[in-house]
Amino acid sequence: MNRLISWRSCLIIVTMMVLPVALLVANFHSGTELVRLRNAMVFNVISTEQSQWPGDQFPASFKQEKALLPDAIAKVIINQKMPGNQQQTSDPLALMLQQAAVLNLDQRRRGGAIQADVSTTLAQIQQQRGYCADYTEIINVFGHALDIPVREWALAFDGFGGHGHAINEIWDQQAQRWIMLDVFNGFYPVNQQRQPMSVLEFKQQLIADRSQITLVRLSDQTFGFKDDAMALDYYYNGRHQFYLWWANNNISYDEHPLIKLAANVSPHLEQMVAIISGQFPQLMAIAEPDNLHMINNMQRLKIMLWVLFFYQVLLALLLLAMLITLFTRRSRKT
C-alpha cells in the first residue's frame, strides 16, 4: 500500500481531476453555455398547474424574502408599509410602477450585466446600466418592501441555456391574479378587455392568437423593441422554454456569509458556492409536450454534473489523504 502512495500517484490523481473539467469547459466554453451548466445543476420540472399557486399561498419550498431592507434600498421606497399592512393604493401594478420610476425607466440604458448585491445593482441601474436579471432582482426587492407578492420568470431560446430573458410577476390580491411585468423591456401585456395578463396567459395567447395582446409601454424612449410585432416575435420564439425561479430572497442571498465571501472572488465562484450550499434558487421548468426533449437533455446534464461533482470531491479527499501521508513520511525521515 505504501508503494502506491507517491508523488507520482498524486500527479495521476490531479490529472484525473483536471481532465474531465477541461473536457467540460471545452464543450461549454461560451458565457451562455456556462449558464446552461449552472441552470442544469438546479434544474427541476413542474406542470403548468403547479405554477399557478396564488400569491398569498407561496409553496413551502419557495425561498421568500424575510430580511430587513438595506439602507440604500429603504431610502428609495416611496410608499413604506403602513399600519395594518394598508397601502396608499390598492392597485399593486400602479404602486409597483410608481416605485419602479426611481429606476429612471424613461432614460436609455447602456446595458451590461451588473452581477452584484442589491444595493450596488440599484445604484448601477439608476445610472442606466444593467441587464434584465438585474432589473428583476430589484423588482423582487421592491415587492418585498411594498408587501406585494412577486416572483421571477425567465424564458430561454437555446434549450434552457443562457440565451434568454427574465421578467417578473406581481400578485393582485383583490383581483386574485398574477400580473406580468417586463421592466427591462418597458411594458406589461393586457388582453382585449384591457386587463393585465399573467405570464402564462401571455404565453398561451401568443400561441393561440397574438392579435388579442396589447403591450402597454412604460416609456416609448426605452421600449426594448422596434415595434410590438417584434416584441411578440421575441417572446414567441421562447414559448416552450418558460421557467420559474423558485425564490425571491435576493437580500438574504446577498447576506449569506459564504456567498458574500465567494462574491469577493468572482461571480462564478459565488454561484457555485450558492448551488453547493443550497442557497441558489431552484429552476422550475414548465413541462409541455413540445419541450420534453429539451427537458430530457437538461436532466441528463444535471445527473452528469452532480456525478462529476461528487467524483471530484472523492478524488480531492483521496489526494488530501495521500499528501498528508507523504508529508508525514517526509517529516519522520528528517
mmCIF file of C-alpha atoms in Angstrom, residues 9-282:
data_model
loop_
_atom_site.group_PDB
_atom_site.id
_atom_site.type_symbol
_atom_site.label_atom_id
_atom_site.label_comp_id
_atom_site.label_asym_id
_atom_site.label_seq_id
_atom_site.Cartn_x
_atom_site.Cartn_y
_atom_site.Cartn_z
ATOM 1 C CA SER A 9 0.321 8.828 -7.823
ATOM 2 C CA CYS A 10 -0.661 12.290 -6.580
ATOM 3 C CA LEU A 11 0.052 13.665 -10.033
ATOM 4 C CA ILE A 12 -2.151 10.959 -11.543
ATOM 5 C CA ILE A 13 -4.985 11.922 -9.177
ATOM 6 C CA VAL A 14 -4.607 15.592 -10.148
ATOM 7 C CA THR A 15 -4.728 14.619 -13.823
ATOM 8 C CA MET A 16 -7.854 12.564 -13.195
ATOM 9 C CA MET A 17 -9.436 15.633 -11.606
ATOM 10 C CA VAL A 18 -8.372 18.186 -14.201
ATOM 11 C CA LEU A 19 -9.073 16.198 -17.371
ATOM 12 C CA PRO A 20 -12.884 15.858 -17.092
ATOM 13 C CA VAL A 21 -13.202 19.513 -16.076
ATOM 14 C CA ALA A 22 -11.097 20.564 -19.062
ATOM 15 C CA LEU A 23 -13.265 18.484 -21.385
ATOM 16 C CA LEU A 24 -16.386 20.019 -19.878
ATOM 17 C CA VAL A 25 -15.097 23.568 -20.324
ATOM 18 C CA ALA A 26 -14.048 22.770 -23.892
ATOM 19 C CA ASN A 27 -17.615 21.775 -24.741
ATOM 20 C CA PHE A 28 -19.313 24.523 -22.696
ATOM 21 C CA HIS A 29 -16.888 27.406 -23.103
ATOM 22 C CA SER A 30 -19.120 30.377 -24.003
ATOM 23 C CA GLY A 31 -20.884 32.524 -21.435
ATOM 24 C CA THR A 32 -24.331 31.236 -22.387
ATOM 25 C CA GLU A 33 -23.150 27.625 -22.185
ATOM 26 C CA LEU A 34 -21.659 28.195 -18.748
ATOM 27 C CA VAL A 35 -25.084 29.475 -17.711
ATOM 28 C CA ARG A 36 -26.530 26.236 -19.105
ATOM 29 C CA LEU A 37 -24.276 24.295 -16.727
ATOM 30 C CA ARG A 38 -25.452 26.408 -13.816
ATOM 31 C CA ASN A 39 -29.095 26.010 -14.811
ATOM 32 C CA ALA A 40 -28.679 22.254 -15.159
ATOM 33 C CA MET A 41 -27.400 21.897 -11.598
ATOM 34 C CA VAL A 42 -30.614 23.440 -10.205
ATOM 35 C CA PHE A 43 -32.968 22.143 -12.915
ATOM 36 C CA ASN A 44 -36.394 20.801 -11.953
ATOM 37 C CA VAL A 45 -39.677 20.246 -13.781
ATOM 38 C CA ILE A 46 -43.231 21.231 -12.827
ATOM 39 C CA SER A 47 -46.530 21.244 -14.652
ATOM 40 C CA THR A 48 -48.419 24.357 -15.657
ATOM 41 C CA GLU A 49 -50.901 23.662 -12.854
ATOM 42 C CA GLN A 50 -48.104 23.529 -10.270
ATOM 43 C CA SER A 51 -47.032 27.037 -11.269
ATOM 44 C CA GLN A 52 -50.471 28.576 -10.771
ATOM 45 C CA TRP A 53 -50.478 28.941 -6.983
ATOM 46 C CA PRO A 54 -51.872 32.242 -5.693
ATOM 47 C CA GLY A 55 -49.589 34.971 -4.407
ATOM 48 C CA ASP A 56 -50.917 34.664 -0.860
ATOM 49 C CA GLN A 57 -50.083 30.931 -0.732
ATOM 50 C CA PHE A 58 -46.434 30.516 -1.663
ATOM 51 C CA PRO A 59 -45.215 26.884 -1.654
ATOM 52 C CA ALA A 60 -43.281 25.904 1.466
ATOM 53 C CA SER A 61 -40.179 25.165 -0.633
ATOM 54 C CA PHE A 62 -40.169 28.641 -2.222
ATOM 55 C CA LYS A 63 -37.482 30.852 -0.662
ATOM 56 C CA GLN A 64 -39.375 34.013 0.319
ATOM 57 C CA GLU A 65 -37.635 37.164 1.443
ATOM 58 C CA LYS A 66 -37.824 37.955 5.149
ATOM 59 C CA ALA A 67 -34.729 40.105 5.640
ATOM 60 C CA LEU A 68 -34.675 43.783 6.522
ATOM 61 C CA LEU A 69 -34.130 46.238 3.692
ATOM 62 C CA PRO A 70 -30.586 47.524 3.169
ATOM 63 C CA ASP A 71 -30.331 51.254 3.816
ATOM 64 C CA ALA A 72 -29.722 52.020 0.139
ATOM 65 C CA ILE A 73 -32.995 50.315 -0.769
ATOM 66 C CA ALA A 74 -35.019 51.726 2.115
ATOM 67 C CA LYS A 75 -34.094 55.268 1.084
ATOM 68 C CA VAL A 76 -35.806 54.954 -2.311
ATOM 69 C CA ILE A 77 -39.012 53.230 -1.209
ATOM 70 C CA ILE A 78 -41.628 55.873 -1.931
ATOM 71 C CA ASN A 79 -44.551 54.176 -0.168
ATOM 72 C CA GLN A 80 -43.414 52.477 3.015
ATOM 73 C CA LYS A 81 -45.553 49.809 4.712
ATOM 74 C CA MET A 82 -48.327 51.393 6.742
ATOM 75 C CA PRO A 83 -50.064 50.168 9.929
ATOM 76 C CA GLY A 84 -52.213 47.133 9.338
ATOM 77 C CA ASN A 85 -50.364 46.446 6.065
ATOM 78 C CA GLN A 86 -52.514 49.090 4.355
ATOM 79 C CA GLN A 87 -51.018 50.904 1.413
ATOM 80 C CA GLN A 88 -51.834 54.210 -0.237
ATOM 81 C CA THR A 89 -53.264 52.396 -3.239
ATOM 82 C CA SER A 90 -54.948 49.005 -3.610
ATOM 83 C CA ASP A 91 -53.644 48.642 -7.181
ATOM 84 C CA PRO A 92 -50.344 46.707 -6.939
ATOM 85 C CA LEU A 93 -49.446 47.372 -10.570
ATOM 86 C CA ALA A 94 -49.847 51.134 -10.176
ATOM 87 C CA LEU A 95 -47.897 51.025 -6.929
ATOM 88 C CA MET A 96 -45.070 48.973 -8.418
ATOM 89 C CA LEU A 97 -44.824 51.226 -11.475
ATOM 90 C CA GLN A 98 -44.738 54.257 -9.206
ATOM 91 C CA GLN A 99 -41.918 52.648 -7.255
ATOM 92 C CA ALA A 100 -40.080 51.481 -10.385
ATOM 93 C CA ALA A 101 -39.909 55.083 -11.576
ATOM 94 C CA VAL A 102 -36.859 55.518 -9.318
ATOM 95 C CA LEU A 103 -35.029 53.288 -11.809
ATOM 96 C CA ASN A 104 -35.209 56.086 -14.409
ATOM 97 C CA LEU A 105 -37.172 53.945 -16.836
ATOM 98 C CA ASP A 106 -37.558 56.830 -19.278
ATOM 99 C CA GLN A 107 -33.807 57.077 -19.910
ATOM 100 C CA ARG A 108 -31.925 54.973 -22.439
ATOM 101 C CA ARG A 109 -29.762 52.229 -20.955
ATOM 102 C CA ARG A 110 -26.202 51.251 -21.750
ATOM 103 C CA GLY A 111 -26.679 47.606 -20.760
ATOM 104 C CA GLY A 112 -24.170 45.133 -19.361
ATOM 105 C CA ALA A 113 -24.790 42.649 -16.563
ATOM 106 C CA ILE A 114 -24.088 44.049 -13.079
ATOM 107 C CA GLN A 115 -23.917 40.806 -11.046
ATOM 108 C CA ALA A 116 -23.642 42.450 -7.631
ATOM 109 C CA ASP A 117 -25.556 42.820 -4.373
ATOM 110 C CA VAL A 118 -28.947 44.555 -4.457
ATOM 111 C CA SER A 119 -27.661 47.921 -3.230
ATOM 112 C CA THR A 120 -24.937 48.078 -5.872
ATOM 113 C CA THR A 121 -27.365 46.819 -8.505
ATOM 114 C CA LEU A 122 -29.856 49.576 -7.696
ATOM 115 C CA ALA A 123 -27.173 52.269 -7.903
ATOM 116 C CA GLN A 124 -25.928 50.934 -11.249
ATOM 117 C CA ILE A 125 -29.436 50.720 -12.717
ATOM 118 C CA GLN A 126 -30.052 54.327 -11.745
ATOM 119 C CA GLN A 127 -27.025 55.129 -13.891
ATOM 120 C CA GLN A 128 -28.689 53.361 -16.852
ATOM 121 C CA ARG A 129 -26.675 50.154 -16.547
ATOM 122 C CA GLY A 130 -27.807 46.590 -16.017
ATOM 123 C CA TYR A 131 -29.400 43.679 -17.806
ATOM 124 C CA CYS A 132 -32.795 42.021 -17.458
ATOM 125 C CA ALA A 133 -31.913 39.829 -14.454
ATOM 126 C CA ASP A 134 -30.611 42.887 -12.602
ATOM 127 C CA TYR A 135 -33.987 44.573 -13.058
ATOM 128 C CA THR A 136 -35.975 41.521 -11.958
ATOM 129 C CA GLU A 137 -33.787 41.308 -8.853
ATOM 130 C CA ILE A 138 -34.658 44.880 -7.889
ATOM 131 C CA ILE A 139 -38.377 44.376 -8.621
ATOM 132 C CA ASN A 140 -38.242 41.361 -6.275
ATOM 133 C CA VAL A 141 -36.791 43.629 -3.589
ATOM 134 C CA PHE A 142 -39.376 46.348 -4.252
ATOM 135 C CA GLY A 143 -42.131 43.756 -3.919
ATOM 136 C CA HIS A 144 -40.762 42.759 -0.518
ATOM 137 C CA ALA A 145 -40.566 46.410 0.547
ATOM 138 C CA LEU A 146 -44.134 47.156 -0.540
ATOM 139 C CA ASP A 147 -45.724 43.887 0.631
ATOM 140 C CA ILE A 148 -46.559 42.957 -2.962
ATOM 141 C CA PRO A 149 -46.059 39.230 -3.626
ATOM 142 C CA VAL A 150 -43.634 38.876 -6.509
ATOM 143 C CA ARG A 151 -41.916 36.088 -8.391
ATOM 144 C CA GLU A 152 -39.415 35.869 -11.227
ATOM 145 C CA TRP A 153 -39.897 34.099 -14.541
ATOM 146 C CA ALA A 154 -37.466 33.531 -17.352
ATOM 147 C CA LEU A 155 -37.591 32.165 -20.870
ATOM 148 C CA ALA A 156 -34.817 30.741 -22.994
ATOM 149 C CA PHE A 157 -34.144 30.388 -26.708
ATOM 150 C CA ASP A 158 -31.458 27.693 -26.613
ATOM 151 C CA GLY A 159 -32.853 24.784 -24.648
ATOM 152 C CA PHE A 160 -32.857 26.349 -21.154
ATOM 153 C CA GLY A 161 -29.353 27.741 -21.557
ATOM 154 C CA GLY A 162 -28.037 31.260 -21.082
ATOM 155 C CA HIS A 163 -29.592 32.875 -24.141
ATOM 156 C CA GLY A 164 -32.854 34.162 -22.731
ATOM 157 C CA HIS A 165 -34.695 36.825 -20.775
ATOM 158 C CA ALA A 166 -36.030 37.446 -17.251
ATOM 159 C CA ILE A 167 -39.345 39.047 -16.232
ATOM 160 C CA ASN A 168 -41.463 39.479 -13.105
ATOM 161 C CA GLU A 169 -44.984 38.761 -11.980
ATOM 162 C CA ILE A 170 -46.706 40.657 -9.196
ATOM 163 C CA TRP A 171 -49.797 39.478 -7.353
ATOM 164 C CA ASP A 172 -53.071 41.438 -7.339
ATOM 165 C CA GLN A 173 -54.804 40.291 -4.163
ATOM 166 C CA GLN A 174 -58.104 41.983 -4.979
ATOM 167 C CA ALA A 175 -58.319 40.517 -8.488
ATOM 168 C CA GLN A 176 -56.745 37.223 -7.366
ATOM 169 C CA ARG A 177 -54.401 37.125 -10.367
ATOM 170 C CA TRP A 178 -50.750 37.412 -11.300
ATOM 171 C CA ILE A 179 -49.664 40.330 -13.498
ATOM 172 C CA MET A 180 -46.700 40.073 -15.874
ATOM 173 C CA LEU A 181 -44.267 42.984 -15.791
ATOM 174 C CA ASP A 182 -41.206 43.344 -18.010
ATOM 175 C CA VAL A 183 -39.465 46.378 -16.573
ATOM 176 C CA PHE A 184 -36.272 45.911 -18.579
ATOM 177 C CA ASN A 185 -38.070 45.976 -21.936
ATOM 178 C CA GLY A 186 -40.551 48.504 -20.618
ATOM 179 C CA PHE A 187 -44.070 47.056 -20.880
ATOM 180 C CA TYR A 188 -46.808 44.877 -19.460
ATOM 181 C CA PRO A 189 -49.354 42.981 -21.590
ATOM 182 C CA VAL A 190 -53.140 43.407 -21.439
ATOM 183 C CA ASN A 191 -55.945 41.492 -23.140
ATOM 184 C CA GLN A 192 -58.787 42.835 -25.261
ATOM 185 C CA GLN A 193 -60.663 43.885 -22.109
ATOM 186 C CA ARG A 194 -57.575 45.896 -21.032
ATOM 187 C CA GLN A 195 -56.977 43.507 -18.140
ATOM 188 C CA PRO A 196 -53.302 42.888 -17.278
ATOM 189 C CA MET A 197 -52.221 39.372 -18.206
ATOM 190 C CA SER A 198 -50.221 36.839 -16.260
ATOM 191 C CA VAL A 199 -47.107 35.252 -17.753
ATOM 192 C CA LEU A 200 -48.949 32.032 -18.563
ATOM 193 C CA GLU A 201 -51.913 33.910 -20.080
ATOM 194 C CA PHE A 202 -49.477 35.914 -22.190
ATOM 195 C CA LYS A 203 -47.664 32.748 -23.258
ATOM 196 C CA GLN A 204 -50.874 30.916 -24.142
ATOM 197 C CA GLN A 205 -52.277 33.876 -26.072
ATOM 198 C CA LEU A 206 -49.047 34.210 -28.033
ATOM 199 C CA ILE A 207 -49.635 30.713 -29.340
ATOM 200 C CA ALA A 208 -53.405 30.986 -29.801
ATOM 201 C CA ASP A 209 -53.885 34.499 -31.224
ATOM 202 C CA ARG A 210 -51.353 37.229 -30.613
ATOM 203 C CA SER A 211 -53.675 39.871 -32.070
ATOM 204 C CA GLN A 212 -55.549 39.716 -28.763
ATOM 205 C CA ILE A 213 -52.484 41.069 -26.906
ATOM 206 C CA THR A 214 -51.740 44.754 -26.376
ATOM 207 C CA LEU A 215 -48.438 45.889 -24.926
ATOM 208 C CA VAL A 216 -48.729 48.844 -22.572
ATOM 209 C CA ARG A 217 -45.410 50.677 -22.734
ATOM 210 C CA LEU A 218 -43.808 52.165 -19.653
ATOM 211 C CA SER A 219 -41.887 54.608 -21.849
ATOM 212 C CA ASP A 220 -41.609 54.990 -25.610
ATOM 213 C CA GLN A 221 -37.959 56.017 -25.222
ATOM 214 C CA THR A 222 -36.867 52.767 -23.593
ATOM 215 C CA PHE A 223 -39.249 50.215 -25.099
ATOM 216 C CA GLY A 224 -36.967 47.297 -25.884
ATOM 217 C CA PHE A 225 -38.126 46.635 -29.449
ATOM 218 C CA LYS A 226 -38.661 48.414 -32.743
ATOM 219 C CA ASP A 227 -42.398 47.737 -32.521
ATOM 220 C CA ASP A 228 -44.955 45.480 -30.819
ATOM 221 C CA ALA A 229 -44.756 42.852 -33.552
ATOM 222 C CA MET A 230 -41.029 42.405 -33.000
ATOM 223 C CA ALA A 231 -41.613 42.122 -29.237
ATOM 224 C CA LEU A 232 -44.244 39.427 -29.692
ATOM 225 C CA ASP A 233 -41.965 37.535 -32.092
ATOM 226 C CA TYR A 234 -39.228 37.619 -29.475
ATOM 227 C CA TYR A 235 -41.375 36.032 -26.769
ATOM 228 C CA TYR A 236 -42.977 33.617 -29.222
ATOM 229 C CA ASN A 237 -39.534 32.204 -30.002
ATOM 230 C CA GLY A 238 -39.198 31.191 -26.343
ATOM 231 C CA ARG A 239 -42.781 29.964 -25.891
ATOM 232 C CA HIS A 240 -41.735 26.412 -24.983
ATOM 233 C CA GLN A 241 -38.927 27.373 -22.593
ATOM 234 C CA PHE A 242 -40.582 29.301 -19.761
ATOM 235 C CA TYR A 243 -39.457 28.611 -16.221
ATOM 236 C CA LEU A 244 -39.811 29.979 -12.700
ATOM 237 C CA TRP A 245 -37.024 30.830 -10.300
ATOM 238 C CA TRP A 246 -38.167 29.292 -7.003
ATOM 239 C CA ALA A 247 -37.101 32.192 -4.780
ATOM 240 C CA ASN A 248 -37.348 35.947 -4.347
ATOM 241 C CA ASN A 249 -34.992 36.295 -1.353
ATOM 242 C CA ASN A 250 -32.332 38.365 -3.101
ATOM 243 C CA ILE A 251 -31.387 40.300 0.050
ATOM 244 C CA SER A 252 -30.947 37.159 2.171
ATOM 245 C CA TYR A 253 -28.943 35.564 -0.633
ATOM 246 C CA ASP A 254 -26.522 38.513 -0.713
ATOM 247 C CA GLU A 255 -26.124 38.463 3.081
ATOM 248 C CA HIS A 256 -25.268 34.755 3.358
ATOM 249 C CA PRO A 257 -21.701 34.636 4.761
ATOM 250 C CA LEU A 258 -20.333 32.016 2.357
ATOM 251 C CA ILE A 259 -21.890 33.682 -0.677
ATOM 252 C CA LYS A 260 -20.640 37.099 0.386
ATOM 253 C CA LEU A 261 -17.115 35.699 0.796
ATOM 254 C CA ALA A 262 -17.176 33.944 -2.574
ATOM 255 C CA ALA A 263 -18.603 37.043 -4.313
ATOM 256 C CA ASN A 264 -15.413 38.903 -3.395
ATOM 257 C CA VAL A 265 -13.503 36.446 -5.579
ATOM 258 C CA SER A 266 -15.744 36.076 -8.639
ATOM 259 C CA PRO A 267 -19.413 35.791 -9.657
ATOM 260 C CA HIS A 268 -18.778 32.242 -10.913
ATOM 261 C CA LEU A 269 -17.416 31.098 -7.552
ATOM 262 C CA GLU A 270 -20.296 32.861 -5.806
ATOM 263 C CA GLN A 271 -22.872 30.924 -7.813
ATOM 264 C CA MET A 272 -21.068 27.613 -7.351
ATOM 265 C CA VAL A 273 -20.903 28.126 -3.586
ATOM 266 C CA ALA A 274 -24.592 29.071 -3.564
ATOM 267 C CA ILE A 275 -25.537 25.935 -5.506
ATOM 268 C CA ILE A 276 -23.492 23.596 -3.328
ATOM 269 C CA SER A 277 -24.781 25.195 -0.115
ATOM 270 C CA GLY A 278 -28.388 25.017 -1.309
ATOM 271 C CA GLN A 279 -28.862 28.787 -1.387
ATOM 272 C CA PHE A 280 -29.154 29.208 -5.146
ATOM 273 C CA PRO A 281 -32.784 29.328 -6.383
ATOM 274 C CA GLN A 282 -34.125 26.176 -7.982
#
